């Protein structure tokens, strides 16, 4: 079983739509969770960390469900500039290593 | 600040050739990482260095060696390149805590013929 699993998509949504991505992780002892964004042929960059209480940054909301071991990302009012691949990342309980999902591709259509 | 830099950006090798990928950071990161990214596979950890002077294997270390030359630099060496090592390689660094953000270099695109 993979450490982190994501639906690869692709998700094609119109501008203004709301879209949600989910990610599951296998190690219940994992402590830290993140969403990264990766544009085509570029390096991944942190979008947001995911906290137990859930957190919001503008149009982006991240949730963590420890009981079910999944993480979600909600994007409201999608913009063309949101088109990218979104990577779910979980670290090991020791904190030394990070496991990446394969990424979910999002295309926002005019 | 340059952040995390990688050289070269592109490289073509023949099977059996060797090369070293260089990574340097000026962000005072304690921990540094080497990943490879292949289509449909996501980023997979090759090696990491939790602190200067230490290195540990990640998920896919076979065929690679690393050197943490000092706090700033972490190199990845392919002693005898194979076509299966064709990939995009990313170096990353963090300050070390489990909740820390990873900062990535721009990547090295390697093609092994």
PDB file of N, CA and C in Angstrom, chain A residues 23 44 58 102:
ATOM      1  N   UNK A  23      -7.102  13.107  -0.210  1.00  0.00           N
ATOM      2  CA  UNK A  23      -5.854  12.370  -0.148  1.00  0.00           C
ATOM      3  C   UNK A  23      -5.940  11.474   1.082  1.00  0.00           C
ATOM      4  N   UNK A  44       7.931  21.883  -6.939  1.00  0.00           N
ATOM      5  CA  UNK A  44       6.790  22.034  -6.025  1.00  0.00           C
ATOM      6  C   UNK A  44       7.006  23.202  -5.075  1.00  0.00           C
ATOM      7  N   UNK A  58      -7.569  32.433   2.217  1.00  0.00           N
ATOM      8  CA  UNK A  58      -8.290  32.996   1.086  1.00  0.00           C
ATOM      9  C   UNK A  58      -9.302  32.016   0.527  1.00  0.00           C
ATOM     10  N   UNK A 102       0.910  11.199  -5.748  1.00  0.00           N
ATOM     11  CA  UNK A 102       1.265  11.352  -7.156  1.00  0.00           C
ATOM     12  C   UNK A 102       0.748  12.645  -7.747  1.00  0.00           C
TER      13      UNK A 102
END
